[in-house]
CSV table of C-alpha atoms in Angstrom, one decimal:
chain,number,residue,atom,x,y,z
A,243,UNK,CA,34.5,-2.5,-10.1
A,244,UNK,CA,32.7,0.9,-10.1
A,245,UNK,CA,35.8,2.7,-8.9
A,246,UNK,CA,37.9,1.1,-11.7
A,247,UNK,CA,35.3,1.9,-14.3
A,248,UNK,CA,35.1,5.5,-13.1
A,249,UNK,CA,38.9,5.9,-13.2
A,250,UNK,CA,39.6,4.0,-16.4
A,251,UNK,CA,38.2,6.5,-18.9
A,252,UNK,CA,40.1,9.6,-17.6
A,253,UNK,CA,43.2,7.5,-17.3
A,254,UNK,CA,43.0,6.4,-20.9
A,255,UNK,CA,42.4,10.0,-22.1
A,256,UNK,CA,45.2,11.4,-20.0
A,257,UNK,CA,47.6,8.9,-21.6
A,258,UNK,CA,46.9,10.4,-25.0
A,259,UNK,CA,47.0,14.2,-24.6
A,260,UNK,CA,46.4,16.4,-27.6
A,261,UNK,CA,49.3,18.9,-27.6
A,262,UNK,CA,48.2,20.7,-30.8
A,263,UNK,CA,44.7,21.3,-29.4
A,264,UNK,CA,46.2,22.7,-26.2
A,265,UNK,CA,48.5,25.0,-28.1
A,266,UNK,CA,45.7,26.3,-30.3
A,267,UNK,CA,43.4,26.9,-27.3
A,268,UNK,CA,45.9,29.3,-25.8
A,269,UNK,CA,44.9,30.3,-22.3
A,270,UNK,CA,41.2,29.7,-22.7
A,271,UNK,CA,41.3,26.0,-21.6
A,272,UNK,CA,38.7,25.2,-24.2
A,273,UNK,CA,40.5,22.4,-26.2
A,274,UNK,CA,38.6,20.0,-28.4
A,275,UNK,CA,39.4,17.3,-25.8
A,276,UNK,CA,38.0,19.5,-23.1
A,277,UNK,CA,34.8,20.0,-25.0
A,278,UNK,CA,34.6,16.3,-25.5
A,279,UNK,CA,35.0,15.7,-21.8
A,280,UNK,CA,32.3,18.2,-21.1
A,281,UNK,CA,29.9,16.4,-23.5
A,282,UNK,CA,30.7,13.1,-21.7
A,283,UNK,CA,29.9,14.7,-18.3
A,284,UNK,CA,26.6,16.0,-19.7
A,285,UNK,CA,25.7,12.7,-21.1
A,286,UNK,CA,26.3,11.0,-17.8
A,287,UNK,CA,24.1,13.7,-16.1
A,288,UNK,CA,21.3,13.0,-18.6
A,289,UNK,CA,21.5,9.3,-17.7
A,290,UNK,CA,21.4,10.2,-14.0
A,291,UNK,CA,18.4,12.4,-14.6
A,292,UNK,CA,16.6,9.6,-16.5
A,293,UNK,CA,17.4,7.1,-13.8
A,294,UNK,CA,16.0,9.4,-11.2
A,295,UNK,CA,12.8,9.9,-13.1
A,296,UNK,CA,12.3,6.1,-13.4
A,297,UNK,CA,12.8,5.6,-9.7
A,298,UNK,CA,10.7,8.5,-8.6
A,299,UNK,CA,7.9,7.5,-11.0
A,300,UNK,CA,7.9,4.0,-9.5
A,301,UNK,CA,7.9,5.5,-6.0
A,302,UNK,CA,5.0,7.7,-6.9
A,303,UNK,CA,3.0,4.8,-8.3
A,304,UNK,CA,3.4,2.8,-5.2
A,305,UNK,CA,2.5,5.8,-3.0
A,306,UNK,CA,-0.7,6.2,-5.0
A,307,UNK,CA,-1.4,2.5,-4.6
A,308,UNK,CA,-0.8,2.6,-0.8
A,309,UNK,CA,-3.0,5.7,-0.5
A,310,UNK,CA,-5.8,4.0,-2.3
A,311,UNK,CA,-5.5,0.8,-0.2
A,312,UNK,CA,-5.4,2.7,3.1
A,313,UNK,CA,-8.6,4.5,2.2
A,314,UNK,CA,-10.6,1.3,1.3
A,315,UNK,CA,-14.0,0.8,2.9
A,316,UNK,CA,-14.0,-2.7,4.3
A,317,UNK,CA,-17.6,-2.6,5.3
A,318,UNK,CA,-16.5,-2.8,9.0
A,319,UNK,CA,-14.4,-0.6,11.3
A,320,UNK,CA,-11.2,-2.4,12.5
A,321,UNK,CA,-10.0,0.6,14.6
A,322,UNK,CA,-10.4,-0.1,18.3
A,323,UNK,CA,-11.0,-3.9,17.9
A,324,UNK,CA,-8.7,-6.5,19.6
A,325,UNK,CA,-8.7,-10.1,18.3
A,326,UNK,CA,-8.0,-13.0,20.6
A,327,UNK,CA,-7.2,-16.6,19.7
A,328,UNK,CA,-5.9,-19.7,21.6
A,329,UNK,CA,-4.7,-22.8,19.9
A,330,UNK,CA,-6.5,-25.4,22.0
A,331,UNK,CA,-5.8,-28.1,19.5
A,332,UNK,CA,-2.2,-28.5,20.5
A,333,UNK,CA,-3.3,-29.5,24.0
A,334,UNK,CA,-5.8,-32.0,22.7
A,335,UNK,CA,-8.7,-30.2,24.2
A,336,UNK,CA,-12.0,-32.0,23.4
A,337,UNK,CA,-14.6,-30.2,21.4
A,338,UNK,CA,-16.8,-29.6,24.4
A,339,UNK,CA,-13.9,-28.1,26.4
A,340,UNK,CA,-12.9,-25.8,23.5
A,341,UNK,CA,-16.4,-24.4,23.2
A,342,UNK,CA,-16.7,-24.0,27.0
A,343,UNK,CA,-13.3,-22.2,27.1
A,344,UNK,CA,-14.5,-19.5,24.7
A,345,UNK,CA,-17.9,-19.3,26.2
A,346,UNK,CA,-16.4,-18.6,29.6
A,347,UNK,CA,-14.0,-16.0,28.1
A,348,UNK,CA,-16.9,-14.4,26.3
A,349,UNK,CA,-18.7,-13.8,29.6
A,350,UNK,CA,-15.6,-12.7,31.4
A,351,UNK,CA,-14.6,-10.1,28.9
A,352,UNK,CA,-18.1,-8.5,29.1
A,353,UNK,CA,-17.3,-7.5,32.7
A,354,UNK,CA,-13.9,-6.0,31.9
A,355,UNK,CA,-13.8,-2.2,32.4
A,356,UNK,CA,-13.3,-0.3,29.1
A,357,UNK,CA,-14.8,-3.0,27.0
A,358,UNK,CA,-17.6,-1.7,24.8
A,359,UNK,CA,-18.7,-5.0,23.3
A,360,UNK,CA,-17.5,-8.6,22.9
A,361,UNK,CA,-18.4,-11.1,20.3
A,362,UNK,CA,-17.5,-14.6,19.1
A,363,UNK,CA,-17.2,-15.6,15.4
A,364,UNK,CA,-16.0,-18.7,13.6
A,365,UNK,CA,-14.3,-16.7,10.8
A,366,UNK,CA,-11.7,-14.0,11.0
A,367,UNK,CA,-11.6,-11.3,8.3
A,368,UNK,CA,-8.6,-11.8,5.9
A,369,UNK,CA,-7.5,-14.8,7.9
A,370,UNK,CA,-10.1,-17.5,7.5
A,371,UNK,CA,-13.6,-18.1,6.0
A,372,UNK,CA,-15.8,-21.1,5.4
A,373,UNK,CA,-18.3,-22.3,2.8
A,374,UNK,CA,-21.0,-25.0,2.8
A,375,UNK,CA,-23.6,-25.7,0.2
A,376,UNK,CA,-26.8,-23.8,0.3
A,377,UNK,CA,-30.0,-24.5,-1.7
A,378,UNK,CA,-33.4,-23.1,-2.3
A,379,UNK,CA,-36.5,-24.9,-1.0
A,380,UNK,CA,-37.6,-25.4,-4.6
A,381,UNK,CA,-34.3,-27.3,-5.3
A,382,UNK,CA,-33.2,-24.8,-7.9
A,383,UNK,CA,-29.5,-24.2,-8.2
A,384,UNK,CA,-28.2,-21.1,-6.4
A,385,UNK,CA,-26.6,-18.3,-8.5
A,386,UNK,CA,-22.8,-18.1,-8.4
A,387,UNK,CA,-20.4,-15.3,-8.6
A,388,UNK,CA,-16.8,-15.4,-10.1
A,389,UNK,CA,-15.6,-14.1,-6.7
A,390,UNK,CA,-16.8,-17.3,-5.1
A,391,UNK,CA,-19.0,-18.1,-2.2
A,392,UNK,CA,-21.4,-18.0,-0.6
A,393,UNK,CA,-19.2,-17.9,2.6
A,394,UNK,CA,-20.6,-18.0,6.1
A,395,UNK,CA,-19.6,-17.1,9.6
A,396,UNK,CA,-21.4,-18.1,12.7
A,397,UNK,CA,-21.5,-15.2,15.1
A,398,UNK,CA,-22.8,-14.1,18.5
A,399,UNK,CA,-25.5,-11.4,18.6
A,400,UNK,CA,-23.0,-8.6,19.4
A,401,UNK,CA,-20.8,-9.3,16.4
A,402,UNK,CA,-22.4,-6.7,14.1
A,403,UNK,CA,-22.1,-4.0,16.8
A,404,UNK,CA,-18.6,-4.9,17.6
A,405,UNK,CA,-17.4,-4.9,14.0
A,406,UNK,CA,-19.7,-1.9,13.1
A,407,UNK,CA,-21.2,-3.7,10.2
A,408,UNK,CA,-24.2,-1.7,9.0
A,409,UNK,CA,-27.7,-3.2,9.1
A,410,UNK,CA,-29.6,-2.5,5.8
A,411,UNK,CA,-32.9,-4.3,6.4
A,412,UNK,CA,-34.6,-6.3,9.1
A,413,UNK,CA,-32.7,-7.1,12.3
A,414,UNK,CA,-29.5,-8.6,13.6
A,415,UNK,CA,-29.4,-11.7,15.9
A,416,UNK,CA,-30.7,-11.6,19.5
A,417,UNK,CA,-30.1,-13.9,22.5
A,418,UNK,CA,-33.3,-15.7,21.6
A,419,UNK,CA,-31.7,-16.9,18.3
A,420,UNK,CA,-30.0,-19.7,20.0
A,421,UNK,CA,-30.3,-23.5,20.3
A,422,UNK,CA,-34.0,-24.4,20.2
A,423,UNK,CA,-35.0,-21.1,18.7
A,424,UNK,CA,-36.4,-20.6,15.2
A,425,UNK,CA,-33.6,-21.2,12.6
A,426,UNK,CA,-32.6,-17.9,11.2
A,427,UNK,CA,-29.8,-16.3,9.2
A,428,UNK,CA,-28.6,-12.9,7.9
A,429,UNK,CA,-27.2,-12.2,4.4
A,430,UNK,CA,-25.1,-9.5,2.9
A,431,UNK,CA,-26.3,-7.1,0.2
A,432,UNK,CA,-24.6,-9.0,-2.6
A,433,UNK,CA,-26.1,-12.3,-1.7
A,434,UNK,CA,-29.6,-10.7,-1.2
A,435,UNK,CA,-29.3,-9.0,-4.6
A,436,UNK,CA,-28.1,-12.1,-6.5
A,437,UNK,CA,-30.3,-14.7,-4.8
A,438,UNK,CA,-33.5,-12.8,-4.9
A,439,UNK,CA,-33.2,-10.1,-7.7
A,440,UNK,CA,-36.0,-7.6,-7.5
A,441,UNK,CA,-37.5,-9.3,-4.5
A,442,UNK,CA,-37.2,-8.6,-0.7
A,443,UNK,CA,-34.7,-11.0,0.9
A,444,UNK,CA,-36.4,-10.8,4.3
A,445,UNK,CA,-38.6,-13.8,5.0
A,446,UNK,CA,-36.9,-15.9,2.3
A,447,UNK,CA,-35.7,-19.4,3.3
A,448,UNK,CA,-32.5,-21.3,2.5
A,449,UNK,CA,-31.2,-24.8,3.5
A,450,UNK,CA,-27.6,-24.5,4.8
A,451,UNK,CA,-25.6,-27.8,4.4
A,452,UNK,CA,-25.8,-30.6,1.8
A,453,UNK,CA,-28.0,-32.8,3.9
A,454,UNK,CA,-29.8,-30.2,6.0
A,455,UNK,CA,-33.6,-30.5,6.4
A,456,UNK,CA,-33.9,-27.2,8.3
A,457,UNK,CA,-34.8,-24.1,6.2
A,458,UNK,CA,-33.4,-21.0,7.7
A,459,UNK,CA,-35.4,-17.7,7.5
A,460,UNK,CA,-33.6,-14.5,6.4
A,461,UNK,CA,-34.2,-12.0,9.2
A,462,UNK,CA,-31.6,-9.4,8.3
A,463,UNK,CA,-29.6,-7.9,5.4
A,464,UNK,CA,-26.3,-6.4,6.3
A,465,UNK,CA,-23.6,-4.4,4.5
A,466,UNK,CA,-21.0,-6.1,2.4
A,467,UNK,CA,-17.8,-6.7,4.4
A,468,UNK,CA,-14.4,-7.6,2.8
A,469,UNK,CA,-13.1,-10.9,4.1
A,470,UNK,CA,-10.4,-12.3,1.9
A,471,UNK,CA,-8.4,-10.0,-0.3
A,472,UNK,CA,-8.3,-6.2,-0.8
A,473,UNK,CA,-8.8,-6.1,-4.5
A,474,UNK,CA,-11.9,-8.3,-5.0
A,475,UNK,CA,-15.4,-8.1,-6.3
A,476,UNK,CA,-18.2,-8.3,-3.7
A,477,UNK,CA,-18.7,-11.9,-2.5
A,478,UNK,CA,-21.9,-13.6,-1.3
A,479,UNK,CA,-21.8,-14.0,2.4
A,480,UNK,CA,-24.2,-14.9,5.2
A,481,UNK,CA,-24.2,-15.2,8.9
A,482,UNK,CA,-25.7,-17.8,11.3
A,483,UNK,CA,-26.3,-17.5,15.0
A,484,UNK,CA,-23.5,-19.1,16.9
A,485,UNK,CA,-25.9,-21.1,19.0
A,486,UNK,CA,-27.4,-22.6,15.9
A,487,UNK,CA,-24.1,-23.6,14.2
A,488,UNK,CA,-23.4,-26.9,15.9
A,489,UNK,CA,-21.6,-29.3,13.6
A,490,UNK,CA,-20.3,-26.7,11.1
A,491,UNK,CA,-17.0,-25.7,12.7
A,492,UNK,CA,-15.4,-25.5,16.2
A,493,UNK,CA,-13.2,-22.6,15.4
A,494,UNK,CA,-13.7,-19.5,17.6
A,495,UNK,CA,-12.3,-16.0,17.5
A,496,UNK,CA,-12.9,-13.3,20.1
A,497,UNK,CA,-13.5,-9.8,18.8
A,498,UNK,CA,-13.4,-7.1,21.6
A,499,UNK,CA,-14.1,-3.4,21.0
A,500,UNK,CA,-12.5,-1.2,23.6
A,501,UNK,CA,-12.7,2.4,24.5
A,502,UNK,CA,-9.4,4.4,24.1
A,503,UNK,CA,-6.1,3.0,22.9
A,504,UNK,CA,-6.5,-0.7,22.2
A,505,UNK,CA,-2.8,-1.4,22.4
A,506,UNK,CA,-2.8,-0.8,26.2
A,507,UNK,CA,-5.2,-3.8,26.7
A,508,UNK,CA,-3.3,-6.4,24.7
A,509,UNK,CA,-1.2,-7.5,27.7
A,510,UNK,CA,-4.0,-7.7,30.2
A,511,UNK,CA,-6.2,-9.5,27.7
A,512,UNK,CA,-3.5,-12.0,26.9
A,513,UNK,CA,-3.0,-12.6,30.6
A,514,UNK,CA,-6.8,-13.2,31.1
A,515,UNK,CA,-6.9,-15.7,28.3
A,516,UNK,CA,-3.8,-17.4,29.6
A,517,UNK,CA,-5.2,-17.9,33.1
A,518,UNK,CA,-8.1,-19.8,31.6
A,519,UNK,CA,-5.7,-22.3,30.0
A,520,UNK,CA,-2.3,-22.2,31.9
A,521,UNK,CA,-0.9,-25.3,30.2
A,522,UNK,CA,-1.0,-23.7,26.7
A,523,UNK,CA,1.5,-21.5,24.9
A,524,UNK,CA,1.0,-17.7,25.0
A,525,UNK,CA,-2.4,-16.6,23.7
A,526,UNK,CA,-2.5,-14.7,20.4
A,527,UNK,CA,-3.9,-11.3,21.1
A,528,UNK,CA,-3.5,-8.6,18.5
A,529,UNK,CA,-5.1,-5.5,17.0
A,530,UNK,CA,-7.5,-6.2,14.2
A,531,UNK,CA,-6.1,-3.1,12.4
A,532,UNK,CA,-2.6,-4.4,12.8
A,533,UNK,CA,-3.6,-7.8,11.4
A,534,UNK,CA,-5.0,-6.0,8.4
A,535,UNK,CA,-2.0,-3.7,8.1
A,536,UNK,CA,0.0,-6.7,6.9
A,537,UNK,CA,-2.1,-6.6,3.8
A,538,UNK,CA,-0.7,-3.2,3.0
A,539,UNK,CA,2.9,-4.3,3.3
A,540,UNK,CA,3.7,-4.8,-0.5
A,541,UNK,CA,2.7,-1.2,-1.4
A,542,UNK,CA,4.2,0.3,1.7
A,543,UNK,CA,7.5,-1.5,1.0
A,544,UNK,CA,7.4,-0.6,-2.6
A,545,UNK,CA,6.9,3.1,-1.8
A,546,UNK,CA,9.7,3.1,0.8
A,547,UNK,CA,12.2,1.2,-1.4
A,548,UNK,CA,11.6,3.1,-4.6
A,549,UNK,CA,11.3,6.4,-2.7
A,550,UNK,CA,14.6,5.9,-1.1
A,551,UNK,CA,16.3,4.9,-4.4
A,552,UNK,CA,14.6,7.9,-6.1
A,553,UNK,CA,15.8,10.2,-3.4
A,554,UNK,CA,19.4,9.0,-3.7
A,555,UNK,CA,19.2,9.3,-7.5
A,556,UNK,CA,17.8,12.9,-7.1
A,557,UNK,CA,20.7,13.8,-4.8
A,558,UNK,CA,23.2,12.3,-7.4
A,559,UNK,CA,21.5,14.5,-10.1
A,560,UNK,CA,21.9,17.6,-7.9
A,561,UNK,CA,25.5,16.9,-7.1
A,562,UNK,CA,26.3,16.0,-10.7
A,563,UNK,CA,24.5,19.1,-12.1
A,564,UNK,CA,26.3,21.3,-9.7
A,565,UNK,CA,29.6,19.8,-10.5
A,566,UNK,CA,29.2,19.9,-14.3
A,567,UNK,CA,27.9,23.5,-14.3
A,568,UNK,CA,30.6,24.6,-11.8
A,569,UNK,CA,33.3,23.1,-13.9
A,570,UNK,CA,31.8,24.6,-17.1
A,571,UNK,CA,31.6,28.0,-15.5
A,572,UNK,CA,35.3,27.8,-14.4
A,573,UNK,CA,36.3,26.9,-18.0
A,574,UNK,CA,34.2,29.7,-19.5
A,575,UNK,CA,35.3,32.6,-17.2
A,576,UNK,CA,37.0,34.3,-20.1
A,577,UNK,CA,33.9,33.9,-22.3
A,578,UNK,CA,31.6,35.3,-19.6
A,579,UNK,CA,34.0,38.2,-19.0
A,580,UNK,CA,33.9,39.1,-22.7
A,581,UNK,CA,30.1,38.9,-22.8
A,582,UNK,CA,29.9,41.2,-19.9
A,583,UNK,CA,32.4,43.6,-21.5
A,584,UNK,CA,30.3,43.7,-24.6
A,585,UNK,CA,27.2,44.7,-22.6
A,586,UNK,CA,25.7,41.5,-21.3
A,587,UNK,CA,24.1,42.0,-17.8
A,588,UNK,CA,24.7,39.7,-14.8
A,589,UNK,CA,21.2,38.3,-15.3
A,590,UNK,CA,22.0,37.5,-19.0
A,591,UNK,CA,25.1,35.5,-18.0
A,592,UNK,CA,23.2,33.7,-15.1
A,593,UNK,CA,20.4,32.9,-17.5
A,594,UNK,CA,22.8,31.1,-19.8
A,595,UNK,CA,24.0,28.8,-17.1
A,596,UNK,CA,20.4,28.2,-15.9
A,597,UNK,CA,19.2,27.3,-19.4
A,598,UNK,CA,22.1,25.0,-19.9
A,599,UNK,CA,21.2,23.1,-16.7
A,600,UNK,CA,17.6,23.0,-17.6
A,601,UNK,CA,18.5,21.7,-21.1
A,602,UNK,CA,20.7,18.9,-19.7
A,603,UNK,CA,18.2,17.7,-17.1
A,604,UNK,CA,15.3,18.2,-19.5
A,605,UNK,CA,16.8,15.7,-21.8
A,606,UNK,CA,17.2,13.4,-18.7
A,607,UNK,CA,13.5,13.9,-17.9
A,608,UNK,CA,12.4,13.0,-21.5
A,609,UNK,CA,14.7,9.9,-21.4
A,610,UNK,CA,13.4,8.9,-18.0
A,611,UNK,CA,9.7,9.4,-18.9
A,612,UNK,CA,10.2,7.2,-22.1
A,613,UNK,CA,11.8,4.5,-20.1
A,614,UNK,CA,9.2,4.6,-17.3
A,615,UNK,CA,6.4,4.4,-19.9
A,616,UNK,CA,8.1,1.4,-21.5
A,617,UNK,CA,8.6,-0.5,-18.2
A,618,UNK,CA,5.4,0.8,-16.5
A,619,UNK,CA,3.2,-2.2,-17.6
A,620,UNK,CA,5.6,-4.5,-15.8
A,621,UNK,CA,4.6,-2.9,-12.5
A,622,UNK,CA,0.9,-3.1,-13.2
A,623,UNK,CA,0.5,-6.4,-11.4
A,624,UNK,CA,2.2,-4.9,-8.3
A,625,UNK,CA,0.0,-1.8,-8.1
A,626,UNK,CA,-3.5,-1.3,-6.6
A,627,UNK,CA,-6.0,0.3,-8.8
A,628,UNK,CA,-3.3,2.6,-10.2
A,629,UNK,CA,-2.5,3.2,-13.8
A,630,UNK,CA,1.2,2.7,-14.4
A,631,UNK,CA,1.0,5.7,-16.7
A,632,UNK,CA,-0.7,7.9,-14.2
A,633,UNK,CA,-0.3,11.5,-15.6
A,634,UNK,CA,-0.4,13.0,-12.1
A,635,UNK,CA,2.7,11.0,-11.0
A,636,UNK,CA,4.7,11.8,-14.2
A,637,UNK,CA,3.8,15.5,-13.9
A,638,UNK,CA,4.8,15.6,-10.2
A,639,UNK,CA,8.1,13.9,-10.9
A,640,UNK,CA,8.9,16.2,-13.8
A,641,UNK,CA,8.2,19.3,-11.6
A,642,UNK,CA,10.4,17.8,-8.8
A,643,UNK,CA,13.3,17.4,-11.3
A,644,UNK,CA,12.8,20.9,-12.7
A,645,UNK,CA,12.8,22.4,-9.2
A,646,UNK,CA,16.0,20.4,-8.3
A,647,UNK,CA,17.6,21.7,-11.5
A,648,UNK,CA,16.9,25.3,-10.4
A,649,UNK,CA,18.4,24.6,-7.0
A,650,UNK,CA,21.5,22.9,-8.4
A,651,UNK,CA,22.1,25.7,-11.0
A,652,UNK,CA,21.8,28.7,-8.6
A,653,UNK,CA,25.4,28.7,-7.2
A,654,UNK,CA,27.2,28.2,-10.6
A,655,UNK,CA,24.9,30.7,-12.3
A,656,UNK,CA,25.6,33.3,-9.5
A,657,UNK,CA,29.4,32.6,-9.9
A,658,UNK,CA,29.1,33.1,-13.7
A,659,UNK,CA,27.2,36.4,-13.3
A,660,UNK,CA,30.2,37.8,-11.3
A,661,UNK,CA,32.8,37.2,-14.0
A,662,UNK,CA,35.2,40.1,-14.2
A,663,UNK,CA,35.5,41.5,-17.8
A,664,UNK,CA,38.8,43.2,-17.0
A,665,UNK,CA,40.3,39.9,-16.0
A,666,UNK,CA,39.1,38.4,-19.3
A,667,UNK,CA,40.6,41.3,-21.4
A,668,UNK,CA,43.9,41.2,-19.5
A,669,UNK,CA,44.1,37.5,-20.3
A,670,UNK,CA,44.0,38.4,-24.0
């Protein structure tokens, strides 16, 4: 269809030649039909430039979004952490056997060379989280945030060191905070601020669970850590010692911080988990950073797709500009020769061609910017903390198109500057 459309217009025009125009033009080749064809070519080039601007602007917006996402502070450090899971439910492991399996792995991984720290947790960042009702000893209702919560995770004492979650006040859990020990908990900064505004959170007490009669004492305040989505307001979160979480959930996730390249230990870690449960499918061992990289996919994909289309459109503009200007220079050899004979320098002639190229692509830039500004709000929902009318992106795209115009105009301009005035005079 494209080939037919491209060939149809020239075919129609060639079937209706203007003989009188050709006779009037003499040897110059500048017939009215030729000038009309030149205007058509320039109009197509303007449209190509506009399309290139739209695609490059979209690519720039997605690149800006991806850059902002990749620099987010999650409140923990995923680099160097390996996550291990085993679906014990499909083998009908009883509850006690599941807990014993992870407890045994927890101790085994502590002795593996290159392992800096090992921890167990019931929740997995950006994969799972849990919530149960909490209440004040006074019976007052707890403050709620639009972002939800409070969410909890039961963790082993090394969890905060493994995930590198900062301690703000008090202490983290210790081995003594197990079954039979005083009931304790840790809260994040957002929960401490909203539950006890203007008061210290340490030493405060909360009931966890609808029917719980055990008031847990807050012994630590830790940094906020993202757990569900990238673009969210801080949520209320708290942590319980794993040994004091019986009856809440049987889910377990291993978090292992290793020295050096974590990818090299995935195979050995998977084998170690598999040997503990040989009748199960392959254990799921992966990088925590790789697990989180999946969240970046929309912006990475958008930047790649629009960037590729924008690059193709830019190449089309370059080829089109070169073709149009080269054809125009060939048609205007007589004019350039006469200009040179009348005193125009080679630079003057080259400047004419360069200005023509800038004018045509400039119109394309204006058209593309207007279209991009009009459709920009449609992309707002796909961007991450990026204004669809980001002036930096628009300025960068315009500069790229201007630079491309200079490159595409150089050869035709050089050819025009070498026009022979004697050849033009002899033609007359």
